[in-house]
PDB file of N, CA and C in Angstrom:
ATOM      1  N   UNK A   4       0.835  -1.190   0.000  1.00 51.00           N
ATOM      2  CA  UNK A   4       0.000   0.000   0.000  1.00 51.00           C
ATOM      3  C   UNK A   4       0.874   1.246   0.000  1.00 51.00           C
ATOM      4  N   UNK A   5       1.883   1.255   0.852  1.00 61.00           N
ATOM      5  CA  UNK A   5       2.768   2.412   0.949  1.00 61.00           C
ATOM      6  C   UNK A   5       3.509   2.646  -0.365  1.00 61.00           C
ATOM      7  N   UNK A   6       3.975   1.567  -0.980  1.00 62.00           N
ATOM      8  CA  UNK A   6       4.702   1.702  -2.250  1.00 62.00           C
ATOM      9  C   UNK A   6       3.769   2.228  -3.331  1.00 62.00           C
ATOM     10  N   UNK A   7       2.530   1.704  -3.390  1.00 59.00           N
ATOM     11  CA  UNK A   7       1.562   2.198  -4.365  1.00 59.00           C
ATOM     12  C   UNK A   7       1.281   3.671  -4.173  1.00 59.00           C
ATOM     13  N   UNK A   8       1.178   4.101  -2.918  1.00 62.00           N
ATOM     14  CA  UNK A   8       0.937   5.514  -2.614  1.00 62.00           C
ATOM     15  C   UNK A   8       2.112   6.380  -3.065  1.00 62.00           C
ATOM     16  N   UNK A   9       3.320   5.911  -2.851  1.00 66.00           N
ATOM     17  CA  UNK A   9       4.499   6.669  -3.274  1.00 66.00           C
ATOM     18  C   UNK A   9       4.567   6.790  -4.799  1.00 66.00           C
ATOM     19  N   UNK A  10       4.201   5.727  -5.497  1.00 62.00           N
ATOM     20  CA  UNK A  10       4.181   5.767  -6.966  1.00 62.00           C
ATOM     21  C   UNK A  10       3.157   6.786  -7.443  1.00 62.00           C
ATOM     22  N   UNK A  11       1.958   6.780  -6.828  1.00 60.00           N
ATOM     23  CA  UNK A  11       0.929   7.738  -7.231  1.00 60.00           C
ATOM     24  C   UNK A  11       1.373   9.167  -6.959  1.00 60.00           C
ATOM     25  N   UNK A  12       2.053   9.412  -5.846  1.00 64.00           N
ATOM     26  CA  UNK A  12       2.532  10.758  -5.532  1.00 64.00           C
ATOM     27  C   UNK A  12       3.546  11.229  -6.572  1.00 64.00           C
ATOM     28  N   UNK A  13       4.459  10.346  -6.960  1.00 66.00           N
ATOM     29  CA  UNK A  13       5.467  10.756  -7.936  1.00 66.00           C
ATOM     30  C   UNK A  13       4.837  11.018  -9.298  1.00 66.00           C
ATOM     31  N   UNK A  14       3.839  10.225  -9.682  1.00 60.00           N
ATOM     32  CA  UNK A  14       3.157  10.466 -10.950  1.00 60.00           C
ATOM     33  C   UNK A  14       2.335  11.750 -10.896  1.00 60.00           C
ATOM     34  N   UNK A  15       1.741  12.029  -9.736  1.00 61.00           N
ATOM     35  CA  UNK A  15       0.910  13.225  -9.592  1.00 61.00           C
ATOM     36  C   UNK A  15       1.722  14.505  -9.748  1.00 61.00           C
ATOM     37  N   UNK A  16       2.988  14.445  -9.469  1.00 64.00           N
ATOM     38  CA  UNK A  16       3.804  15.653  -9.594  1.00 64.00           C
ATOM     39  C   UNK A  16       3.930  16.091 -11.053  1.00 64.00           C
ATOM     40  N   UNK A  17       3.616  15.203 -11.998  1.00 64.00           N
ATOM     41  CA  UNK A  17       3.695  15.531 -13.423  1.00 64.00           C
ATOM     42  C   UNK A  17       2.343  15.906 -14.034  1.00 64.00           C
ATOM     43  N   UNK A  18       1.278  15.934 -13.225  1.00 60.00           N
ATOM     44  CA  UNK A  18      -0.064  16.253 -13.716  1.00 60.00           C
ATOM     45  C   UNK A  18      -0.191  17.763 -13.872  1.00 60.00           C
ATOM     46  N   UNK A  19      -0.759  18.217 -14.993  1.00 62.00           N
ATOM     47  CA  UNK A  19      -0.952  19.657 -15.173  1.00 62.00           C
ATOM     48  C   UNK A  19      -1.768  20.266 -14.038  1.00 62.00           C
ATOM     49  N   UNK A  20      -1.405  21.449 -13.628  1.00 60.00           N
ATOM     50  CA  UNK A  20      -2.044  22.142 -12.515  1.00 60.00           C
ATOM     51  C   UNK A  20      -3.543  22.303 -12.736  1.00 60.00           C
ATOM     52  N   UNK A  21      -4.317  21.910 -11.740  1.00 61.00           N
ATOM     53  CA  UNK A  21      -5.776  22.032 -11.728  1.00 61.00           C
ATOM     54  C   UNK A  21      -6.495  21.197 -12.787  1.00 61.00           C
ATOM     55  N   UNK A  22      -5.877  20.166 -13.284  1.00 64.00           N
ATOM     56  CA  UNK A  22      -6.524  19.295 -14.251  1.00 64.00           C
ATOM     57  C   UNK A  22      -7.142  18.120 -13.496  1.00 64.00           C
ATOM     58  N   UNK A  23      -8.378  18.301 -13.047  1.00 60.00           N
ATOM     59  CA  UNK A  23      -9.057  17.306 -12.231  1.00 60.00           C
ATOM     60  C   UNK A  23      -9.183  15.978 -12.946  1.00 60.00           C
ATOM     61  N   UNK A  24      -9.526  15.989 -14.220  1.00 63.00           N
ATOM     62  CA  UNK A  24      -9.692  14.742 -14.957  1.00 63.00           C
ATOM     63  C   UNK A  24      -8.391  13.937 -14.962  1.00 63.00           C
ATOM     64  N   UNK A  25      -7.267  14.606 -15.187  1.00 62.00           N
ATOM     65  CA  UNK A  25      -5.975  13.907 -15.213  1.00 62.00           C
ATOM     66  C   UNK A  25      -5.653  13.300 -13.856  1.00 62.00           C
ATOM     67  N   UNK A  26      -5.971  14.007 -12.791  1.00 62.00           N
ATOM     68  CA  UNK A  26      -5.713  13.484 -11.453  1.00 62.00           C
ATOM     69  C   UNK A  26      -6.630  12.296 -11.162  1.00 62.00           C
ATOM     70  N   UNK A  27      -7.896  12.360 -11.593  1.00 63.00           N
ATOM     71  CA  UNK A  27      -8.810  11.231 -11.398  1.00 63.00           C
ATOM     72  C   UNK A  27      -8.323   9.994 -12.135  1.00 63.00           C
ATOM     73  N   UNK A  28      -7.858  10.175 -13.355  1.00 63.00           N
ATOM     74  CA  UNK A  28      -7.339   9.041 -14.121  1.00 63.00           C
ATOM     75  C   UNK A  28      -6.174   8.406 -13.373  1.00 63.00           C
ATOM     76  N   UNK A  29      -5.319   9.234 -12.815  1.00 59.00           N
ATOM     77  CA  UNK A  29      -4.173   8.739 -12.068  1.00 59.00           C
ATOM     78  C   UNK A  29      -4.611   7.943 -10.843  1.00 59.00           C
ATOM     79  N   UNK A  30      -5.550   8.477 -10.060  1.00 61.00           N
ATOM     80  CA  UNK A  30      -5.962   7.787  -8.838  1.00 61.00           C
ATOM     81  C   UNK A  30      -6.846   6.582  -9.119  1.00 61.00           C
ATOM     82  N   UNK A  31      -7.446   6.494 -10.303  1.00 62.00           N
ATOM     83  CA  UNK A  31      -8.248   5.331 -10.667  1.00 62.00           C
ATOM     84  C   UNK A  31      -7.420   4.247 -11.347  1.00 62.00           C
ATOM     85  N   UNK A  32      -6.135   4.521 -11.582  1.00 58.00           N
ATOM     86  CA  UNK A  32      -5.270   3.549 -12.240  1.00 58.00           C
ATOM     87  C   UNK A  32      -5.153   2.299 -11.373  1.00 58.00           C
ATOM     88  N   UNK A  33      -5.023   1.142 -12.010  1.00 53.00           N
ATOM     89  CA  UNK A  33      -4.892  -0.091 -11.225  1.00 53.00           C
ATOM     90  C   UNK A  33      -3.659  -0.033 -10.335  1.00 53.00           C
ATOM     91  N   UNK A  34      -3.853  -0.361  -9.085  1.00 53.00           N
ATOM     92  CA  UNK A  34      -2.738  -0.476  -8.158  1.00 53.00           C
ATOM     93  C   UNK A  34      -2.758  -1.891  -7.617  1.00 53.00           C
ATOM     94  N   UNK A  35      -1.639  -2.368  -7.105  1.00 57.00           N
ATOM     95  CA  UNK A  35      -1.649  -3.731  -6.565  1.00 57.00           C
ATOM     96  C   UNK A  35      -2.719  -3.870  -5.482  1.00 57.00           C
ATOM     97  N   UNK A  36      -3.402  -4.998  -5.480  1.00 58.00           N
ATOM     98  CA  UNK A  36      -4.423  -5.243  -4.468  1.00 58.00           C
ATOM     99  C   UNK A  36      -3.766  -5.247  -3.102  1.00 58.00           C
ATOM    100  N   UNK A  37      -4.240  -4.394  -2.204  1.00 60.00           N
ATOM    101  CA  UNK A  37      -3.630  -4.359  -0.883  1.00 60.00           C
ATOM    102  C   UNK A  37      -3.841  -5.662  -0.137  1.00 60.00           C
ATOM    103  N   UNK A  38      -2.905  -5.969   0.709  1.00 67.00           N
ATOM    104  CA  UNK A  38      -3.016  -7.177   1.515  1.00 67.00           C
ATOM    105  C   UNK A  38      -3.976  -6.886   2.662  1.00 67.00           C
ATOM    106  N   UNK A  39      -5.038  -7.663   2.724  1.00 74.00           N
ATOM    107  CA  UNK A  39      -6.021  -7.502   3.787  1.00 74.00           C
ATOM    108  C   UNK A  39      -5.604  -8.287   5.016  1.00 74.00           C
ATOM    109  N   UNK A  40      -6.055  -7.842   6.181  1.00 75.00           N
ATOM    110  CA  UNK A  40      -5.835  -8.673   7.364  1.00 75.00           C
ATOM    111  C   UNK A  40      -6.445 -10.057   7.146  1.00 75.00           C
ATOM    112  N   UNK A  41      -5.911 -11.069   7.806  1.00 79.00           N
ATOM    113  CA  UNK A  41      -6.441 -12.425   7.614  1.00 79.00           C
ATOM    114  C   UNK A  41      -7.919 -12.523   8.007  1.00 79.00           C
ATOM    115  N   UNK A  42      -8.594 -13.466   7.416  1.00 87.00           N
ATOM    116  CA  UNK A  42      -9.994 -13.787   7.732  1.00 87.00           C
ATOM    117  C   UNK A  42     -10.976 -12.689   7.352  1.00 87.00           C
ATOM    118  N   UNK A  43     -10.679 -11.893   6.333  1.00 89.00           N
ATOM    119  CA  UNK A  43     -11.604 -10.886   5.841  1.00 89.00           C
ATOM    120  C   UNK A  43     -11.923 -11.154   4.381  1.00 89.00           C
ATOM    121  N   UNK A  44     -13.142 -10.820   3.979  1.00 88.00           N
ATOM    122  CA  UNK A  44     -13.514 -10.909   2.574  1.00 88.00           C
ATOM    123  C   UNK A  44     -14.038  -9.552   2.118  1.00 88.00           C
ATOM    124  N   UNK A  45     -13.834  -9.256   0.848  1.00 90.00           N
ATOM    125  CA  UNK A  45     -14.339  -8.027   0.244  1.00 90.00           C
ATOM    126  C   UNK A  45     -15.274  -8.428  -0.876  1.00 90.00           C
ATOM    127  N   UNK A  46     -16.479  -7.873  -0.853  1.00 91.00           N
ATOM    128  CA  UNK A  46     -17.486  -8.183  -1.862  1.00 91.00           C
ATOM    129  C   UNK A  46     -17.966  -6.880  -2.489  1.00 91.00           C
ATOM    130  N   UNK A  47     -17.759  -6.750  -3.798  1.00 90.00           N
ATOM    131  CA  UNK A  47     -18.214  -5.549  -4.505  1.00 90.00           C
ATOM    132  C   UNK A  47     -19.720  -5.605  -4.712  1.00 90.00           C
ATOM    133  N   UNK A  48     -20.365  -4.440  -4.568  1.00 92.00           N
ATOM    134  CA  UNK A  48     -21.814  -4.334  -4.680  1.00 92.00           C
ATOM    135  C   UNK A  48     -22.154  -3.228  -5.667  1.00 92.00           C
ATOM    136  N   UNK A  49     -23.119  -3.491  -6.526  1.00 89.00           N
ATOM    137  CA  UNK A  49     -23.629  -2.474  -7.438  1.00 89.00           C
ATOM    138  C   UNK A  49     -25.121  -2.734  -7.616  1.00 89.00           C
ATOM    139  N   UNK A  50     -25.926  -1.978  -6.876  1.00 87.00           N
ATOM    140  CA  UNK A  50     -27.375  -2.122  -6.955  1.00 87.00           C
ATOM    141  C   UNK A  50     -27.984  -0.760  -7.192  1.00 87.00           C
ATOM    142  N   UNK A  51     -28.541  -0.574  -8.375  1.00 84.00           N
ATOM    143  CA  UNK A  51     -29.103   0.733  -8.719  1.00 84.00           C
ATOM    144  C   UNK A  51     -28.005   1.779  -8.764  1.00 84.00           C
ATOM    145  N   UNK A  52     -28.202   2.844  -8.019  1.00 80.00           N
ATOM    146  CA  UNK A  52     -27.201   3.915  -7.966  1.00 80.00           C
ATOM    147  C   UNK A  52     -26.189   3.730  -6.853  1.00 80.00           C
ATOM    148  N   UNK A  53     -26.284   2.641  -6.107  1.00 83.00           N
ATOM    149  CA  UNK A  53     -25.387   2.413  -4.976  1.00 83.00           C
ATOM    150  C   UNK A  53     -24.274   1.456  -5.385  1.00 83.00           C
ATOM    151  N   UNK A  54     -23.043   1.952  -5.261  1.00 87.00           N
ATOM    152  CA  UNK A  54     -21.874   1.118  -5.532  1.00 87.00           C
ATOM    153  C   UNK A  54     -20.969   1.162  -4.312  1.00 87.00           C
ATOM    154  N   UNK A  55     -20.292   0.074  -4.081  1.00 91.00           N
ATOM    155  CA  UNK A  55     -19.353   0.041  -2.975  1.00 91.00           C
ATOM    156  C   UNK A  55     -18.844  -1.357  -2.721  1.00 91.00           C
ATOM    157  N   UNK A  56     -18.273  -1.538  -1.537  1.00 92.00           N
ATOM    158  CA  UNK A  56     -17.702  -2.823  -1.157  1.00 92.00           C
ATOM    159  C   UNK A  56     -18.066  -3.143   0.294  1.00 92.00           C
ATOM    160  N   UNK A  57     -18.499  -4.367   0.495  1.00 94.00           N
ATOM    161  CA  UNK A  57     -18.678  -4.872   1.856  1.00 94.00           C
ATOM    162  C   UNK A  57     -17.380  -5.526   2.268  1.00 94.00           C
ATOM    163  N   UNK A  58     -16.875  -5.158   3.410  1.00 92.00           N
ATOM    164  CA  UNK A  58     -15.720  -5.829   4.005  1.00 92.00           C
ATOM    165  C   UNK A  58     -16.231  -6.531   5.251  1.00 92.00           C
ATOM    166  N   UNK A  59     -16.048  -7.849   5.276  1.00 92.00           N
ATOM    167  CA  UNK A  59     -16.636  -8.648   6.343  1.00 92.00           C
ATOM    168  C   UNK A  59     -15.645  -9.679   6.848  1.00 92.00           C
ATOM    169  N   UNK A  60     -15.671  -9.934   8.160  1.00 91.00           N
ATOM    170  CA  UNK A  60     -14.866 -11.040   8.676  1.00 91.00           C
ATOM    171  C   UNK A  60     -15.535 -12.361   8.321  1.00 91.00           C
ATOM    172  N   UNK A  61     -14.756 -13.415   8.219  1.00 87.00           N
ATOM    173  CA  UNK A  61     -15.347 -14.716   7.910  1.00 87.00           C
ATOM    174  C   UNK A  61     -16.237 -15.185   9.053  1.00 87.00           C
ATOM    175  N   UNK A  62     -15.926 -14.775  10.281  1.00 85.00           N
ATOM    176  CA  UNK A  62     -16.763 -15.085  11.443  1.00 85.00           C
ATOM    177  C   UNK A  62     -17.242 -13.772  12.042  1.00 85.00           C
ATOM    178  N   UNK A  63     -18.444 -13.379  11.675  1.00 81.00           N
ATOM    179  CA  UNK A  63     -19.017 -12.125  12.164  1.00 81.00           C
ATOM    180  C   UNK A  63     -19.184 -12.201  13.675  1.00 81.00           C
ATOM    181  N   UNK A  64     -18.672 -11.182  14.388  1.00 82.00           N
ATOM    182  CA  UNK A  64     -18.680 -11.214  15.848  1.00 82.00           C
ATOM    183  C   UNK A  64     -19.632 -10.197  16.473  1.00 82.00           C
ATOM    184  N   UNK A  65     -20.194  -9.315  15.672  1.00 81.00           N
ATOM    185  CA  UNK A  65     -21.087  -8.293  16.196  1.00 81.00           C
ATOM    186  C   UNK A  65     -22.052  -7.856  15.107  1.00 81.00           C
ATOM    187  N   UNK A  66     -23.152  -7.261  15.503  1.00 85.00           N
ATOM    188  CA  UNK A  66     -24.137  -6.779  14.533  1.00 85.00           C
ATOM    189  C   UNK A  66     -23.823  -5.351  14.084  1.00 85.00           C
ATOM    190  N   UNK A  67     -22.758  -4.770  14.598  1.00 89.00           N
ATOM    191  CA  UNK A  67     -22.401  -3.395  14.235  1.00 89.00           C
ATOM    192  C   UNK A  67     -22.002  -3.312  12.766  1.00 89.00           C
ATOM    193  N   UNK A  68     -22.327  -2.164  12.156  1.00 94.00           N
ATOM    194  CA  UNK A  68     -21.975  -1.906  10.761  1.00 94.00           C
ATOM    195  C   UNK A  68     -21.359  -0.515  10.673  1.00 94.00           C
ATOM    196  N   UNK A  69     -20.276  -0.407   9.928  1.00 92.00           N
ATOM    197  CA  UNK A  69     -19.612   0.875   9.695  1.00 92.00           C
ATOM    198  C   UNK A  69     -19.931   1.328   8.278  1.00 92.00           C
ATOM    199  N   UNK A  70     -20.340   2.563   8.121  1.00 93.00           N
ATOM    200  CA  UNK A  70     -20.518   3.172   6.801  1.00 93.00           C
ATOM    201  C   UNK A  70     -19.303   4.046   6.573  1.00 93.00           C
ATOM    202  N   UNK A  71     -18.479   3.698   5.591  1.00 90.00           N
ATOM    203  CA  UNK A  71     -17.192   4.354   5.387  1.00 90.00           C
ATOM    204  C   UNK A  71     -17.184   5.108   4.062  1.00 90.00           C
ATOM    205  N   UNK A  72     -16.843   6.385   4.112  1.00 85.00           N
ATOM    206  CA  UNK A  72     -16.654   7.196   2.909  1.00 85.00           C
ATOM    207  C   UNK A  72     -15.161   7.435   2.761  1.00 85.00           C
ATOM    208  N   UNK A  73     -14.582   6.893   1.704  1.00 77.00           N
ATOM    209  CA  UNK A  73     -13.139   7.008   1.523  1.00 77.00           C
ATOM    210  C   UNK A  73     -12.712   8.452   1.307  1.00 77.00           C
ATOM    211  N   UNK A  74     -11.449   8.714   1.539  1.00 69.00           N
ATOM    212  CA  UNK A  74     -10.885  10.046   1.355  1.00 69.00           C
ATOM    213  C   UNK A  74     -10.806  10.430  -0.112  1.00 69.00           C
ATOM    214  N   UNK A  75     -10.416  11.651  -0.363  1.00 63.00           N
ATOM    215  CA  UNK A  75     -10.281  12.139  -1.727  1.00 63.00           C
ATOM    216  C   UNK A  75     -11.129  13.356  -2.000  1.00 63.00           C
ATOM    217  N   UNK A  76     -11.648  13.977  -0.949  1.00 61.00           N
ATOM    218  CA  UNK A  76     -12.419  15.220  -1.060  1.00 61.00           C
ATOM    219  C   UNK A  76     -13.600  15.099  -2.026  1.00 61.00           C
ATOM    220  N   UNK A  77     -14.178  13.914  -2.103  1.00 57.00           N
ATOM    221  CA  UNK A  77     -15.319  13.620  -2.981  1.00 57.00           C
ATOM    222  C   UNK A  77     -15.003  13.816  -4.466  1.00 57.00           C
ATOM    223  N   UNK A  78     -13.738  13.879  -4.831  1.00 60.00           N
ATOM    224  CA  UNK A  78     -13.383  13.997  -6.243  1.00 60.00           C
ATOM    225  C   UNK A  78     -12.309  12.991  -6.661  1.00 60.00           C
ATOM    226  N   UNK A  79     -11.613  12.361  -5.722  1.00 63.00           N
ATOM    227  CA  UNK A  79     -10.519  11.452  -6.057  1.00 63.00           C
ATOM    228  C   UNK A  79     -10.686  10.092  -5.393  1.00 63.00           C
ATOM    229  N   UNK A  80      -9.960   9.129  -5.876  1.00 69.00           N
ATOM    230  CA  UNK A  80      -9.849   7.770  -5.334  1.00 69.00           C
ATOM    231  C   UNK A  80     -11.134   6.973  -5.507  1.00 69.00           C
ATOM    232  N   UNK A  81     -11.052   5.741  -5.064  1.00 74.00           N
ATOM    233  CA  UNK A  81     -12.176   4.811  -5.163  1.00 74.00           C
ATOM    234  C   UNK A  81     -12.226   3.985  -3.882  1.00 74.00           C
ATOM    235  N   UNK A  82     -13.256   3.195  -3.747  1.00 77.00           N
ATOM    236  CA  UNK A  82     -13.390   2.343  -2.562  1.00 77.00           C
ATOM    237  C   UNK A  82     -12.211   1.374  -2.468  1.00 77.00           C
ATOM    238  N   UNK A  83     -11.768   0.848  -3.597  1.00 78.00           N
ATOM    239  CA  UNK A  83     -10.700  -0.156  -3.564  1.00 78.00           C
ATOM    240  C   UNK A  83      -9.379   0.400  -3.065  1.00 78.00           C
ATOM    241  N   UNK A  84      -9.180   1.714  -3.174  1.00 77.00           N
ATOM    242  CA  UNK A  84      -7.919   2.293  -2.695  1.00 77.00           C
ATOM    243  C   UNK A  84      -7.850   2.301  -1.173  1.00 77.00           C
ATOM    244  N   UNK A  85      -8.986   2.088  -0.516  1.00 81.00           N
ATOM    245  CA  UNK A  85      -9.033   2.109   0.946  1.00 81.00           C
ATOM    246  C   UNK A  85      -9.302   0.735   1.560  1.00 81.00           C
ATOM    247  N   UNK A  86      -9.135  -0.319   0.777  1.00 83.00           N
ATOM    248  CA  UNK A  86      -9.445  -1.655   1.282  1.00 83.00           C
ATOM    249  C   UNK A  86      -8.654  -2.019   2.532  1.00 83.00           C
ATOM    250  N   UNK A  87      -7.374  -1.712   2.534  1.00 82.00           N
ATOM    251  CA  UNK A  87      -6.558  -2.071   3.681  1.00 82.00           C
ATOM    252  C   UNK A  87      -6.979  -1.276   4.916  1.00 82.00           C
ATOM    253  N   UNK A  88      -7.282   0.009   4.748  1.00 84.00           N
ATOM    254  CA  UNK A  88      -7.719   0.841   5.865  1.00 84.00           C
ATOM    255  C   UNK A  88      -9.022   0.299   6.445  1.00 84.00           C
ATOM    256  N   UNK A  89      -9.988   0.000   5.582  1.00 89.00           N
ATOM    257  CA  UNK A  89     -11.281  -0.509   6.036  1.00 89.00           C
ATOM    258  C   UNK A  89     -11.110  -1.881   6.682  1.00 89.00           C
ATOM    259  N   UNK A  90     -10.266  -2.719   6.113  1.00 89.00           N
ATOM    260  CA  UNK A  90     -10.014  -4.037   6.703  1.00 89.00           C
ATOM    261  C   UNK A  90      -9.453  -3.939   8.106  1.00 89.00           C
ATOM    262  N   UNK A  91      -8.503  -3.047   8.295  1.00 88.00           N
ATOM    263  CA  UNK A  91      -7.943  -2.854   9.634  1.00 88.00           C
ATOM    264  C   UNK A  91      -8.967  -2.262  10.593  1.00 88.00           C
ATOM    265  N   UNK A  92      -9.836  -1.398  10.092  1.00 90.00           N
ATOM    266  CA  UNK A  92     -10.902  -0.820  10.913  1.00 90.00           C
ATOM    267  C   UNK A  92     -11.875  -1.903  11.383  1.00 90.00           C
ATOM    268  N   UNK A  93     -12.246  -2.784  10.475  1.00 91.00           N
ATOM    269  CA  UNK A  93     -13.147  -3.895  10.809  1.00 91.00           C
ATOM    270  C   UNK A  93     -12.540  -4.757  11.917  1.00 91.00           C
ATOM    271  N   UNK A  94     -11.274  -5.073  11.790  1.00 89.00           N
ATOM    272  CA  UNK A  94     -10.598  -5.887  12.809  1.00 89.00           C
ATOM    273  C   UNK A  94     -10.519  -5.145  14.138  1.00 89.00           C
ATOM    274  N   UNK A  95     -10.181  -3.849  14.088  1.00 89.00           N
ATOM    275  CA  UNK A  95     -10.024  -3.069  15.316  1.00 89.00           C
ATOM    276  C   UNK A  95     -11.341  -2.895  16.061  1.00 89.00           C
ATOM    277  N   UNK A  96     -12.446  -2.895  15.339  1.00 89.00           N
ATOM    278  CA  UNK A  96     -13.754  -2.708  15.963  1.00 89.00           C
ATOM    279  C   UNK A  96     -14.408  -4.022  16.378  1.00 89.00           C
ATOM    280  N   UNK A  97     -13.640  -5.072  16.406  1.00 86.00           N
ATOM    281  CA  UNK A  97     -14.141  -6.328  16.948  1.00 86.00           C
ATOM    282  C   UNK A  97     -14.898  -7.209  15.986  1.00 86.00           C
ATOM    283  N   UNK A  98     -14.587  -7.148  14.711  1.00 86.00           N
ATOM    284  CA  UNK A  98     -15.198  -8.066  13.758  1.00 86.00           C
ATOM    285  C   UNK A  98     -16.553  -7.644  13.248  1.00 86.00           C
ATOM    286  N   UNK A  99     -16.760  -6.363  13.062  1.00 91.00           N
ATOM    287  CA  UNK A  99     -18.020  -5.877  12.494  1.00 91.00           C
ATOM    288  C   UNK A  99     -17.948  -5.920  10.962  1.00 91.00           C
ATOM    289  N   UNK A 100     -19.013  -5.498  10.309  1.00 94.00           N
ATOM    290  CA  UNK A 100     -19.039  -5.359   8.851  1.00 94.00           C
ATOM    291  C   UNK A 100     -18.830  -3.890   8.526  1.00 94.00           C
ATOM    292  N   UNK A 101     -18.323  -3.615   7.315  1.00 94.00           N
ATOM    293  CA  UNK A 101     -18.172  -2.223   6.873  1.00 94.00           C
ATOM    294  C   UNK A 101     -18.580  -2.126   5.414  1.00 94.00           C
ATOM    295  N   UNK A 102     -19.343  -1.079   5.103  1.00 94.00           N
ATOM    296  CA  UNK A 102     -19.678  -0.793   3.715  1.00 94.00           C
ATOM    297  C   UNK A 102     -18.901   0.448   3.304  1.00 94.00           C
ATOM    298  N   UNK A 103     -18.030   0.284   2.323  1.00 92.00           N
ATOM    299  CA  UNK A 103     -17.179   1.348   1.814  1.00 92.00           C
ATOM    300  C   UNK A 103     -17.835   1.886   0.540  1.00 92.00           C
ATOM    301  N   UNK A 104     -18.381   3.083   0.616  1.00 88.00           N
ATOM    302  CA  UNK A 104     -19.137   3.669  -0.491  1.00 88.00           C
ATOM    303  C   UNK A 104     -18.189   4.075  -1.618  1.00 88.00           C
ATOM    304  N   UNK A 105     -18.521   3.688  -2.839  1.00 85.00           N
ATOM    305  CA  UNK A 105     -17.767   4.107  -4.022  1.00 85.00           C
ATOM    306  C   UNK A 105     -18.643   5.102  -4.770  1.00 85.00           C
ATOM    307  N   UNK A 106     -18.637   6.332  -4.292  1.00 75.00           N
ATOM    308  CA  UNK A 106     -19.549   7.359  -4.804  1.00 75.00           C
ATOM    309  C   UNK A 106     -19.091   7.899  -6.160  1.00 75.00           C
ATOM    310  N   UNK A 107     -20.040   8.392  -6.986  1.00 69.00           N
ATOM    311  CA  UNK A 107     -19.674   8.991  -8.267  1.00 69.00           C
ATOM    312  C   UNK A 107     -18.955  10.324  -8.044  1.00 69.00           C
ATOM    313  N   UNK A 108     -18.069  10.642  -8.944  1.00 66.00           N
ATOM    314  CA  UNK A 108     -17.263  11.857  -8.816  1.00 66.00           C
ATOM    315  C   UNK A 108     -17.419  12.764 -10.041  1.00 66.00           C
ATOM    316  N   UNK A 109     -17.183  14.072  -9.847  1.00 61.00           N
ATOM    317  CA  UNK A 109     -17.233  14.979 -10.987  1.00 61.00           C
ATOM    318  C   UNK A 109     -16.064  14.699 -11.920  1.00 61.00           C
ATOM    319  N   UNK A 110     -16.118  15.005 -13.167  1.00 64.00           N
ATOM    320  CA  UNK A 110     -17.172  15.726 -13.868  1.00 64.00           C
ATOM    321  C   UNK A 110     -18.327  14.840 -14.321  1.00 64.00           C
ATOM    322  N   UNK A 111     -18.212  13.499 -14.136  1.00 66.00           N
ATOM    323  CA  UNK A 111     -19.297  12.608 -14.570  1.00 66.00           C
ATOM    324  C   UNK A 111     -20.568  12.816 -13.779  1.00 66.00           C
ATOM    325  N   UNK A 112     -20.434  13.182 -12.518  1.00 65.00           N
ATOM    326  CA  UNK A 112     -21.587  13.425 -11.663  1.00 65.00           C
ATOM    327  C   UNK A 112     -21.336  14.718 -10.879  1.00 65.00           C
ATOM    328  N   UNK A 113     -22.250  15.669 -10.921  1.00 64.00           N
ATOM    329  CA  UNK A 113     -21.989  16.944 -10.248  1.00 64.00           C
ATOM    330  C   UNK A 113     -22.025  16.830  -8.730  1.00 64.00           C
ATOM    331  N   UNK A 114     -22.673  15.792  -8.184  1.00 61.00           N
ATOM    332  CA  UNK A 114     -22.779  15.616  -6.745  1.00 61.00           C
ATOM    333  C   UNK A 114     -22.401  14.210  -6.377  1.00 61.00           C
ATOM    334  N   UNK A 115     -21.678  13.996  -5.266  1.00 56.00           N
ATOM    335  CA  UNK A 115     -21.317  12.621  -4.852  1.00 56.00           C
ATOM    336  C   UNK A 115     -22.522  11.814  -4.430  1.00 56.00           C
TER     337      UNK A 115
END
């Protein structure tokens, strides 16, 4: 994850100033799948206008659910870029489930 982040930072330094589309393309580029904590599964969901990922332990230990909005100021990144963060959050909170929202971003959608 750290290496992927460093690669994205170095590539971002070559993006034209204030070119949101170019920065989105960069952050949406395939990065190596982060290593999840053991005993977790990630399931992509796309139902109607709702897209995201469920991160769940193989043995659910609580009925708690986390609704997670990934970083990126509502214009950058995707749910998959935060898989490791959400996985660690699920483990730290005692084996709950988490839904990581993959919201639409501008210019394709004016509102997240």
